[in-house]
Short mmCIF file of C-alpha atoms in Angstrom, two decimals:
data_model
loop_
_atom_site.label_atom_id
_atom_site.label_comp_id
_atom_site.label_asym_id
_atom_site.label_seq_id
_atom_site.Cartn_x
_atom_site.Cartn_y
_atom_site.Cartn_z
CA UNK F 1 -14.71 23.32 -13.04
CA UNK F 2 -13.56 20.21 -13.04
CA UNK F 3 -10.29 18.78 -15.42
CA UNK F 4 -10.72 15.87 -17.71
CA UNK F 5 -9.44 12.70 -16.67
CA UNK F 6 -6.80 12.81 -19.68
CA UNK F 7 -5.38 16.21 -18.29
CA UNK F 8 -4.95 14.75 -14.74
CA UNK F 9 -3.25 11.06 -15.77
CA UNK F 10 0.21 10.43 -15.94
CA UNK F 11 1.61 9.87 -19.17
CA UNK F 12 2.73 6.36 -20.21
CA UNK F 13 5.96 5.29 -19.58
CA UNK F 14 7.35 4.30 -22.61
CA UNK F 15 10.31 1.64 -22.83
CA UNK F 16 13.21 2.78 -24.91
CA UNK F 17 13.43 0.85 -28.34
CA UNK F 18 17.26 0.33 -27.46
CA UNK F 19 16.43 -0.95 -24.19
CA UNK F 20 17.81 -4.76 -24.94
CA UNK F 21 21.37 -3.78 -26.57
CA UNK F 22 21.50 -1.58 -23.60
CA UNK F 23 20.92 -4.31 -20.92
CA UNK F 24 23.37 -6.05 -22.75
CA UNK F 25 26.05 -3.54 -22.76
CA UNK F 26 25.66 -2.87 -19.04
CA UNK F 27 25.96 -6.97 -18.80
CA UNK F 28 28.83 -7.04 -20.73
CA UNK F 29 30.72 -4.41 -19.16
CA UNK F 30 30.16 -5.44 -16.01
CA UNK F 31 30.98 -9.36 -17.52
CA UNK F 32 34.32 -7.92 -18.16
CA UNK F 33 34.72 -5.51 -14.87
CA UNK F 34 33.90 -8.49 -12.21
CA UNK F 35 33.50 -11.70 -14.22
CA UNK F 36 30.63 -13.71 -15.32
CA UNK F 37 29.76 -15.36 -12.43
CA UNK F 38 30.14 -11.91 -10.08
CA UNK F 39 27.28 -10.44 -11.93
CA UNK F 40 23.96 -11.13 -11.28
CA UNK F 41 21.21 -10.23 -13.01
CA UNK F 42 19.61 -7.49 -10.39
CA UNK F 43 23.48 -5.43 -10.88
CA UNK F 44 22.96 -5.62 -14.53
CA UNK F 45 19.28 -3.96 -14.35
CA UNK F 46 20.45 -1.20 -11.61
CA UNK F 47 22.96 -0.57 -13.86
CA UNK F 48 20.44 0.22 -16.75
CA UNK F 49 18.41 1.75 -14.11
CA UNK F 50 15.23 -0.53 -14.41
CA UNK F 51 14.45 -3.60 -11.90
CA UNK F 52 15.32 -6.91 -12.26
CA UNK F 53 12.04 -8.57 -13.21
CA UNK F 54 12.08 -6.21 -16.40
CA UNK F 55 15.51 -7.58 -17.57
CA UNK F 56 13.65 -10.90 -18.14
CA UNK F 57 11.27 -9.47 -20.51
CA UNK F 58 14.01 -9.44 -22.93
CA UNK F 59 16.25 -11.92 -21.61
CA UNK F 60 15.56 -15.31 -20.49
CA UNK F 61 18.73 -15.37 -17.62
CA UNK F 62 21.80 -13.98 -17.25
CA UNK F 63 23.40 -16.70 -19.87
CA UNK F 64 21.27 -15.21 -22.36
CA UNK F 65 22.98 -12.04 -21.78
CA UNK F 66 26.19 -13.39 -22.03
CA UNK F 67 25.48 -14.46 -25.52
CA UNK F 68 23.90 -11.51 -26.97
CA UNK F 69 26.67 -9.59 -25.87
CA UNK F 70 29.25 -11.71 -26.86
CA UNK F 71 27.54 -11.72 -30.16
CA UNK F 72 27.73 -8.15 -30.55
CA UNK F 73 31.42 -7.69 -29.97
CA UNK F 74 32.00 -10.14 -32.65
CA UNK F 75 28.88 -8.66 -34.54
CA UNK F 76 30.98 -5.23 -34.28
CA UNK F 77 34.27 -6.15 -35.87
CA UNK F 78 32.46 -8.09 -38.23
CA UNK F 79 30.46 -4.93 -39.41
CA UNK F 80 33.40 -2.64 -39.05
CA UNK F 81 35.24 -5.07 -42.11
CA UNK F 82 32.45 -5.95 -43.87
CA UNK F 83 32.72 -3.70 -46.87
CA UNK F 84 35.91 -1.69 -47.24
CA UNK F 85 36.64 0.59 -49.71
CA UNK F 86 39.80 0.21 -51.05
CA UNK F 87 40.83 -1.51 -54.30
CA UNK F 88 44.71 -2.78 -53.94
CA UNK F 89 45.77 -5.33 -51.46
CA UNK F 90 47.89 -2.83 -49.14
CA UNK F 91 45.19 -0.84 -48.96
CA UNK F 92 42.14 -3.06 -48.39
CA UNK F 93 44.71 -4.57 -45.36
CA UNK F 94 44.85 -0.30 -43.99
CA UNK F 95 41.72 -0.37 -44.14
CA UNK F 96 40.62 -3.52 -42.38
CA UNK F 97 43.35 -2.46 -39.69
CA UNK F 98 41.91 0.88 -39.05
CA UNK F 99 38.54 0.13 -38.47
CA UNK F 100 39.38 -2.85 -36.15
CA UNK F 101 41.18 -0.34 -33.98
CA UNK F 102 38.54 1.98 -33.71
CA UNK F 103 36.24 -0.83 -32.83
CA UNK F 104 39.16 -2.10 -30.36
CA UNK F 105 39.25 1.17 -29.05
CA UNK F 106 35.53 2.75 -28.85
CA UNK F 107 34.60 -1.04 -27.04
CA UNK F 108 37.59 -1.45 -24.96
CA UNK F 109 35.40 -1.84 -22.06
CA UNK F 110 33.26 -4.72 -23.53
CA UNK F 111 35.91 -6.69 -25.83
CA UNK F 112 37.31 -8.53 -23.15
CA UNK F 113 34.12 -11.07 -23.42
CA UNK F 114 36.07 -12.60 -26.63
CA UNK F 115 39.44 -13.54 -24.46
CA UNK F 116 37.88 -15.08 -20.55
CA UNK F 117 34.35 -14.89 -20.50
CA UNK F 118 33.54 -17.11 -23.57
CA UNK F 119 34.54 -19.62 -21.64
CA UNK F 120 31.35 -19.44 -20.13
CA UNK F 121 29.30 -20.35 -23.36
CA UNK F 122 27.83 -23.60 -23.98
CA UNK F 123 30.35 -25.96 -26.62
CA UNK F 124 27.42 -24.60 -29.15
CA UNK F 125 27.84 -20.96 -28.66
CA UNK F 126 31.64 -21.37 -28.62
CA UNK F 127 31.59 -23.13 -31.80
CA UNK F 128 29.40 -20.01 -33.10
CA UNK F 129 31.83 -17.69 -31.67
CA UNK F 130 35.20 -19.78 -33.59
CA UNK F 131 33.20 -19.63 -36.87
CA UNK F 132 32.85 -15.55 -36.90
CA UNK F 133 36.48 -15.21 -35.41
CA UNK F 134 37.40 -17.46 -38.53
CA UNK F 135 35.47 -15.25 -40.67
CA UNK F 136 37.11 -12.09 -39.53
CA UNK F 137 40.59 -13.74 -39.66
CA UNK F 138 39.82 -15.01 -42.76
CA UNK F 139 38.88 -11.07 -44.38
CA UNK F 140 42.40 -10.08 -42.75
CA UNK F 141 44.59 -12.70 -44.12
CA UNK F 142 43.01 -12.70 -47.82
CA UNK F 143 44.65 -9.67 -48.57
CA UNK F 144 47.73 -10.68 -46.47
CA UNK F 145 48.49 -13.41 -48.64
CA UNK F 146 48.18 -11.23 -51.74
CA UNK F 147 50.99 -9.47 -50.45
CA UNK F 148 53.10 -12.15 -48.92
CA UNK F 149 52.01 -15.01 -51.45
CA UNK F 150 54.92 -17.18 -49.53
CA UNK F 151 52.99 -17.11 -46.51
CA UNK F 152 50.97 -20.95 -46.23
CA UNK F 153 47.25 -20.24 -44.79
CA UNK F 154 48.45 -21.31 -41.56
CA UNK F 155 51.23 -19.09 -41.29
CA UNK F 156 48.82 -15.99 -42.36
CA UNK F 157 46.35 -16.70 -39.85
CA UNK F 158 48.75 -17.07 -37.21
CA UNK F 159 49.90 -13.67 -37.90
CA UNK F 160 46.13 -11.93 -38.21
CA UNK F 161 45.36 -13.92 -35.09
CA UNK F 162 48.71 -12.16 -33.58
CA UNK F 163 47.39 -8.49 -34.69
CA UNK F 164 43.91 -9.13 -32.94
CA UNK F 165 45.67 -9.86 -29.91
CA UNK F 166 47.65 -6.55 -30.27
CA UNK F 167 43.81 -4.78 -30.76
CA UNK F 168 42.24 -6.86 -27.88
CA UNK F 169 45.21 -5.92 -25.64
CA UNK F 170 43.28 -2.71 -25.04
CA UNK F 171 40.67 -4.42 -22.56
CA UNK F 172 43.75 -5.36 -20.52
CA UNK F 173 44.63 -1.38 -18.90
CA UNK F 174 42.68 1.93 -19.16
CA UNK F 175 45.64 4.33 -20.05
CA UNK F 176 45.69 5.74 -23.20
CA UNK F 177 48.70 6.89 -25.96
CA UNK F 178 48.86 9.87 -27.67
CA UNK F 179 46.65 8.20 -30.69
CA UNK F 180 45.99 4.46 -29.68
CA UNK F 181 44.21 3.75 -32.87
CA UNK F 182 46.96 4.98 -34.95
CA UNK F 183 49.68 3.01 -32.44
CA UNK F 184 47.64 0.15 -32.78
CA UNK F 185 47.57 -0.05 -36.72
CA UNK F 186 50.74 0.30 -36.71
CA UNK F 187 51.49 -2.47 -34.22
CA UNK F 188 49.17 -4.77 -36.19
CA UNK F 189 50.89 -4.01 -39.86
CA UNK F 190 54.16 -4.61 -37.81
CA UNK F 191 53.30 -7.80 -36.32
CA UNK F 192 51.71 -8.85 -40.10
CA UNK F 193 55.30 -8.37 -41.40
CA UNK F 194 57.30 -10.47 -39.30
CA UNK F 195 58.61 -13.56 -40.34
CA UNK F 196 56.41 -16.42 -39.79
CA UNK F 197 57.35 -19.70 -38.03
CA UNK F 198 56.45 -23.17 -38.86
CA UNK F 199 53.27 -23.49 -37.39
CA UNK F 200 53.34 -26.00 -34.65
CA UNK F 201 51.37 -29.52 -34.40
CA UNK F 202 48.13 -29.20 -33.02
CA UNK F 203 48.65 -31.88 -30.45
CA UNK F 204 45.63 -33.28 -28.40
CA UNK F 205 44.74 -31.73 -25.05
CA UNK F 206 45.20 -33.69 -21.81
CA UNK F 207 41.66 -35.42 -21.33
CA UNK F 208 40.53 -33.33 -18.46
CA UNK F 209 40.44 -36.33 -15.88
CA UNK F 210 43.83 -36.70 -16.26
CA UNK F 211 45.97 -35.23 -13.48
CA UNK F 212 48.85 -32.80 -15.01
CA UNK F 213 51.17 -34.04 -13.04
CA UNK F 214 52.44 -37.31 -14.45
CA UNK F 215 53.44 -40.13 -12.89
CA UNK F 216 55.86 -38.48 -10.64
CA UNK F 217 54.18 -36.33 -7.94
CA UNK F 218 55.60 -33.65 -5.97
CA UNK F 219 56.24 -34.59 -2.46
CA UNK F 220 54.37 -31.89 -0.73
CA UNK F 221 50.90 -32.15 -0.66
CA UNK F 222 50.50 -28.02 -0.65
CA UNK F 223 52.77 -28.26 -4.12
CA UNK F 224 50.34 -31.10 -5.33
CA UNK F 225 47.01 -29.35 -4.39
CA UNK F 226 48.23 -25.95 -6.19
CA UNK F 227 49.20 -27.68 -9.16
CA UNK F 228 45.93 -29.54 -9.10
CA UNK F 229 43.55 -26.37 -8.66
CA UNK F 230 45.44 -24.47 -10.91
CA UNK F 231 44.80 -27.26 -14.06
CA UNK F 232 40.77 -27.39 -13.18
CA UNK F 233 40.57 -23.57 -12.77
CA UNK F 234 42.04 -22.97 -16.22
CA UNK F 235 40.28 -25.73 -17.86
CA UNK F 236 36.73 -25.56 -16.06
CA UNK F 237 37.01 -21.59 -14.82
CA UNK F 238 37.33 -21.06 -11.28
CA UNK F 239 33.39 -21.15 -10.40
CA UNK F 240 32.75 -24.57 -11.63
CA UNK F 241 35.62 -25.94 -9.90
CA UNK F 242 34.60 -27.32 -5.75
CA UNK F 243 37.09 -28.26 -3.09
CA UNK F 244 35.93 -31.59 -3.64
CA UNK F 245 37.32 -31.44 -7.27
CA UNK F 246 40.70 -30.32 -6.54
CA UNK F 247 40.95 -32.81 -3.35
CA UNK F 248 40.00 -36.01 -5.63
CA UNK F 249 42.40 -34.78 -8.48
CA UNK F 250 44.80 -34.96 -5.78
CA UNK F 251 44.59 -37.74 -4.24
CA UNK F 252 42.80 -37.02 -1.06
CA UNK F 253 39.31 -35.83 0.80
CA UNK F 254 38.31 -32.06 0.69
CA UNK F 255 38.78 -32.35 4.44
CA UNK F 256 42.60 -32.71 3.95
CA UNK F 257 43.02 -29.72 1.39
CA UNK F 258 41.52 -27.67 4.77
CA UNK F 259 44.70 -28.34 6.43
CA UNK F 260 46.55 -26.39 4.16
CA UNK F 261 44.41 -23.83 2.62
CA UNK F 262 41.30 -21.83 4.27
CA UNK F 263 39.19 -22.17 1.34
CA UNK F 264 39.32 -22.23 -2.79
CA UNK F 265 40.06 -18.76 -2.41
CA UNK F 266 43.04 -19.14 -0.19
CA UNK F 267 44.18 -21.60 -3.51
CA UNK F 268 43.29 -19.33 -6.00
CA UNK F 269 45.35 -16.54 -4.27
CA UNK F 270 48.23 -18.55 -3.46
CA UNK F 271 49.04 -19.25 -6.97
CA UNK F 272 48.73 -15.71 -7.66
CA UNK F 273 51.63 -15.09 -5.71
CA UNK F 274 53.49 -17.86 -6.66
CA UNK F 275 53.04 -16.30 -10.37
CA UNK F 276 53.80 -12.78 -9.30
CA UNK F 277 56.91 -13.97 -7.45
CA UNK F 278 58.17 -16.07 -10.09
CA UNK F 279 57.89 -13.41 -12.73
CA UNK F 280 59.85 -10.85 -10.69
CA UNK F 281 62.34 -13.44 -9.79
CA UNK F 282 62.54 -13.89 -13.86
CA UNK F 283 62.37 -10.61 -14.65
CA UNK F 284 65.51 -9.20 -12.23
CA UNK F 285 67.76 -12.13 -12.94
CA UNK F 286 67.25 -11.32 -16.44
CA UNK F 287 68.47 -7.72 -15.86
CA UNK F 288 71.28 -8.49 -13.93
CA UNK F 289 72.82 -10.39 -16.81
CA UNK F 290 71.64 -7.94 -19.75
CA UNK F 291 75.19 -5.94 -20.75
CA UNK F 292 72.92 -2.66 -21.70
CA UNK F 293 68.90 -1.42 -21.91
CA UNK F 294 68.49 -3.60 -25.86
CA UNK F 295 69.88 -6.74 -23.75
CA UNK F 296 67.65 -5.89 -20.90
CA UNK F 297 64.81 -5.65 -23.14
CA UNK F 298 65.41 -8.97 -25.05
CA UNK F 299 65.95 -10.71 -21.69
CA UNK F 300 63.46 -9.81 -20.17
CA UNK F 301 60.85 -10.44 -23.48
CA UNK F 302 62.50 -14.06 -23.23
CA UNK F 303 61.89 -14.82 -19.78
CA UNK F 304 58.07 -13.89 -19.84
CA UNK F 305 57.76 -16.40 -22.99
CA UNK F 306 59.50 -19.08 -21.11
CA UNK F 307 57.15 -18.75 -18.40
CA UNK F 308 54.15 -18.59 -19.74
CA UNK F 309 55.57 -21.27 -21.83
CA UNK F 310 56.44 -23.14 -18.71
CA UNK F 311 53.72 -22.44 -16.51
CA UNK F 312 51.14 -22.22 -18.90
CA UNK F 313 47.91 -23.43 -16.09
CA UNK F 314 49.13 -20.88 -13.73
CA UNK F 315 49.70 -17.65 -16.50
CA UNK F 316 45.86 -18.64 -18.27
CA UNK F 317 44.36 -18.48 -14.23
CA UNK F 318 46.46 -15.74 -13.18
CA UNK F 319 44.88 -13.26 -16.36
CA UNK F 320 41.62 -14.97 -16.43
CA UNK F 321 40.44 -15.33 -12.59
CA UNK F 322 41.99 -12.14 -10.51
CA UNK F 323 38.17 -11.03 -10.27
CA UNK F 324 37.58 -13.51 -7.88
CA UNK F 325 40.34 -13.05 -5.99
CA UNK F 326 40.17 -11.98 -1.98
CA UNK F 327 39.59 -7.85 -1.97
CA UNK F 328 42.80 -7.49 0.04
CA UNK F 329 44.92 -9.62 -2.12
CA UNK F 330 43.49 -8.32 -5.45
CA UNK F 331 44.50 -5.21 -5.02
CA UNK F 332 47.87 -6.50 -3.77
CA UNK F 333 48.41 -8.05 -6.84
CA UNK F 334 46.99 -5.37 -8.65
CA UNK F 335 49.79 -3.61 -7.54
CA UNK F 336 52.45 -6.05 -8.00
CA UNK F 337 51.19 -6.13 -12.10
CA UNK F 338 51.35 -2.66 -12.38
CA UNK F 339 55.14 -2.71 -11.20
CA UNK F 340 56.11 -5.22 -13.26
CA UNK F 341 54.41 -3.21 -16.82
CA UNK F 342 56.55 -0.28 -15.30
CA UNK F 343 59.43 -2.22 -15.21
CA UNK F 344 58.97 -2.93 -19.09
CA UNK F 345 57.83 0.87 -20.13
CA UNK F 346 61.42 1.69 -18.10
CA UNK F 347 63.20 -0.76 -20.53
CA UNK F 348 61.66 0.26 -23.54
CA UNK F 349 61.19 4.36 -22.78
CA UNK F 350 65.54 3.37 -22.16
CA UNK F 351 65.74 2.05 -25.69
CA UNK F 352 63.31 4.33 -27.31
CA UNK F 353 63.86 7.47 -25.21
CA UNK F 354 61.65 9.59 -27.53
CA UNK F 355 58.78 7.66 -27.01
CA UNK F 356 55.94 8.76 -24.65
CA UNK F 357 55.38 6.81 -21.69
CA UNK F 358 51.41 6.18 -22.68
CA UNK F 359 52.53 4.93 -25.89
CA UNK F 360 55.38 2.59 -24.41
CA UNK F 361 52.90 1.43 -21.93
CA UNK F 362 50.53 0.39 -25.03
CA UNK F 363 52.93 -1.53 -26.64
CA UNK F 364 54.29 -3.32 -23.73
CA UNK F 365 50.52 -4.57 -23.19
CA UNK F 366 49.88 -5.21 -26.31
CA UNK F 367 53.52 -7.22 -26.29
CA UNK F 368 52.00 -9.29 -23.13
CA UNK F 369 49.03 -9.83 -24.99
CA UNK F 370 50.64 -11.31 -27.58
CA UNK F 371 52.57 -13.64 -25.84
CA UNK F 372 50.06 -15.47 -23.92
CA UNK F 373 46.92 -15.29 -27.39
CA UNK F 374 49.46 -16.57 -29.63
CA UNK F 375 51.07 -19.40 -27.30
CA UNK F 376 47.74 -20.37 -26.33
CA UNK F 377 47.14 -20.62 -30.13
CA UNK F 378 50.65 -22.88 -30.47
CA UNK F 379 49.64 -24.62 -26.75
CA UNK F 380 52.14 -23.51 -25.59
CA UNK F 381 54.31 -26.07 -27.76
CA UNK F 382 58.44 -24.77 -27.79
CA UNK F 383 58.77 -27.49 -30.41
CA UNK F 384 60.29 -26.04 -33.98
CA UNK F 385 61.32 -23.23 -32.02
CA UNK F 386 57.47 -21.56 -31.65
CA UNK F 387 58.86 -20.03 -28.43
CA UNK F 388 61.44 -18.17 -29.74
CA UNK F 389 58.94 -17.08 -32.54
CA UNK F 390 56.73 -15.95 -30.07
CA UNK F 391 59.24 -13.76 -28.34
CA UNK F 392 60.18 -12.10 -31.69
CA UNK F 393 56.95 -11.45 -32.60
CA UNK F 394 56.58 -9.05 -28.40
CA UNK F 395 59.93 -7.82 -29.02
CA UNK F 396 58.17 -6.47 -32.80
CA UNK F 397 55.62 -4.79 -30.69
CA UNK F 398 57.90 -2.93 -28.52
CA UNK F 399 59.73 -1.71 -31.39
CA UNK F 400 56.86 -0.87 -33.58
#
């Protein structure tokens, strides 16, 4: 006898309902893993285990990815605060802190697309993304201001703005504390405490055809180029920046910059070491001189804010672009950056002794963190003494 067609035919495949947010989180994790422009759109579909043509029925390109994901990491945190329970100001600030460190935490992997790769979003997009970061800073610093009613609306949002760095820190390392989310709130109502500065002058950017290095240029042309690349990398991101680019900002043809570097890579990686060397130059002079562990501490807190203060092209490349550095050298460096967060936890396990070394290696990123979101936010002006702010507000963390 034969069967009926229906008992011998496959069953339909049916596509998940979820199947867009999830070829969205695979983009953004992967966004955040290797960078937006080492991600292509077949890695983001093997990932999600489905082929590539099938990612374009519910995404136009990869750009389109970018967005959606983008949009729900600020989507998240704006859900997360949208309707908190408590009454009094204190508490309506607990509970806004809370929930954006479980958000931090539960999306570490994919939060990182609010710090580098937004950069990669069309001026409209970007403009989207600042008006639901203001939002959420704005729910934070309501309350804040109830409860510091001296605080001037710049001066409160400078603070929120310092507590999400504290919560975004968590993108920057995959160790853990005892209870992150806890550490974290605490860091955050720590850092919302603190004295606030007088905020600094917005002052106009550098129009981006304008070389950064005045009208006096350094003699070498090796110190020129690096100082060149490192200005287009940070403003333009590494991808959209050619040999070409960096040769004419200099002063030269792209067949000259060959006689001193290999490639864009060879740049890229040269600065990194530059940075790496400088900061542990910094860092041991600084304690040499310190009298005891404190000393150490404060020293060494001061002489990462007067670099990235100093150097600020070279810090925002060497945080934002090690993805596309060389294999060999990235893990190099890797290294080197692991050393130097070691050499803080030391510092700070010395001064805090009974505090575990996963939670001392929290708050030294989230310290870092700090440093570099809130002088970006000041660009990087040491007028009025914002420096010096900046390096009480890390030195906070440490001791939060």
């Amino acid at each position: 006898m034969r069967r009926a067609a229906s008992d011998t035919a496959p069953a339909p495949v049916r596509r998940p309902k979820d199947r867009k947010a999830r070829i969205a989180l695979a983009g953004a994790e992967l966004f955040c893993e290797r960078g937006y422009h080492g991600v292509s759109v077949d890695e983001i579909a093997a990932a999600v285990g489905i082929s590539g043509p099938a990612v374009y029925r519910h995404f136009p390109n990869k750009y389109a990815i970018l967005v959606h994901a983008t949009r729900e990491v600020v989507g998240a945190l704006l859900a997360a605060t949208g309707q908190p329970a408590a009454n009094s100001a204190d508490g309506l600030l607990d509970d806004l802190l809370r929930a954006l460190a479980e958000v931090a935490v539960s999306r570490r992997r994919v939060a990182g697309l609010y710090q580098w790769e937004g950069r990669y979003l069309t001026p409209e997009h970007r403009q989207e993304f600042a008006a639901s970061m203001a939002t959420l800073v704005g729910r934070v610093a309501a309350p804040l201001r109830e409860l510091r009613p001296e605080l001037t609306a710049g001066q409160a949002d400078l603070l929120v703005n310092a507590a999400l760095s504290a919560f975004g820190s968590v993108t920057t390392y995959r160790a853990t504390g005892t209870d992150t989310e806890h550490l974290l709130t605490r860091v955050a109502w720590t850092l919302l405490r603190t004295d606030a500065p007088a905020v600094p002058p917005r002052r106009r950017p550098a129009p981006e055809d304008t070389p950064a290095t005045g009208p006096v240029r350094p003699a070498s042309r090796r110190e020129l180029l690096l100082i060149e690349a490192m200005r287009l990398f940070h403003r333009h991101g590494y991808h959209a920046v050619a040999v070409e680019d960096i040769g004419r900002a200099a002063g030269m043809q792209a067949s000259s910059v060959y006689r001193y570097f290999p490639g864009k890579a060879d740049l890229l990686a040269a600065a990194y070491y530059r940075a790496t060397d400088r900061l542990t130059g910094a860092t041991t002079a600084a304690i040499a001189d310190a009298s005891d562990p404190a000393d150490a501490l404060h020293r060494v807190v001061r002489a990462y804010v007067d670099f990235a203060f100093g150097q600020s092209d070279l810090v925002a490349v060497y945080l934002a672009e090690n993805n596309n550095l060389p294999d060999r050298d990235r893990h190099e460096l890797r290294g080197a950056q692991r050393l130097h967060v070691e050499e803080w936890v030391g510092l700070v396990r010395a001064v805090r002794p009974d505090l575990p070394a996963g939670d001392a290696r929290v708050l030294v990123h989230a310290a870092l963190n700090v440093v570099t979101d809130v002088g970006r936010l000041g660009r990087f002006d040491s007028t009025a003494g914002y420096d010096t702010w900046t390096a009480r507000l890390a030195l906070a963390v440490l001791h939060a």
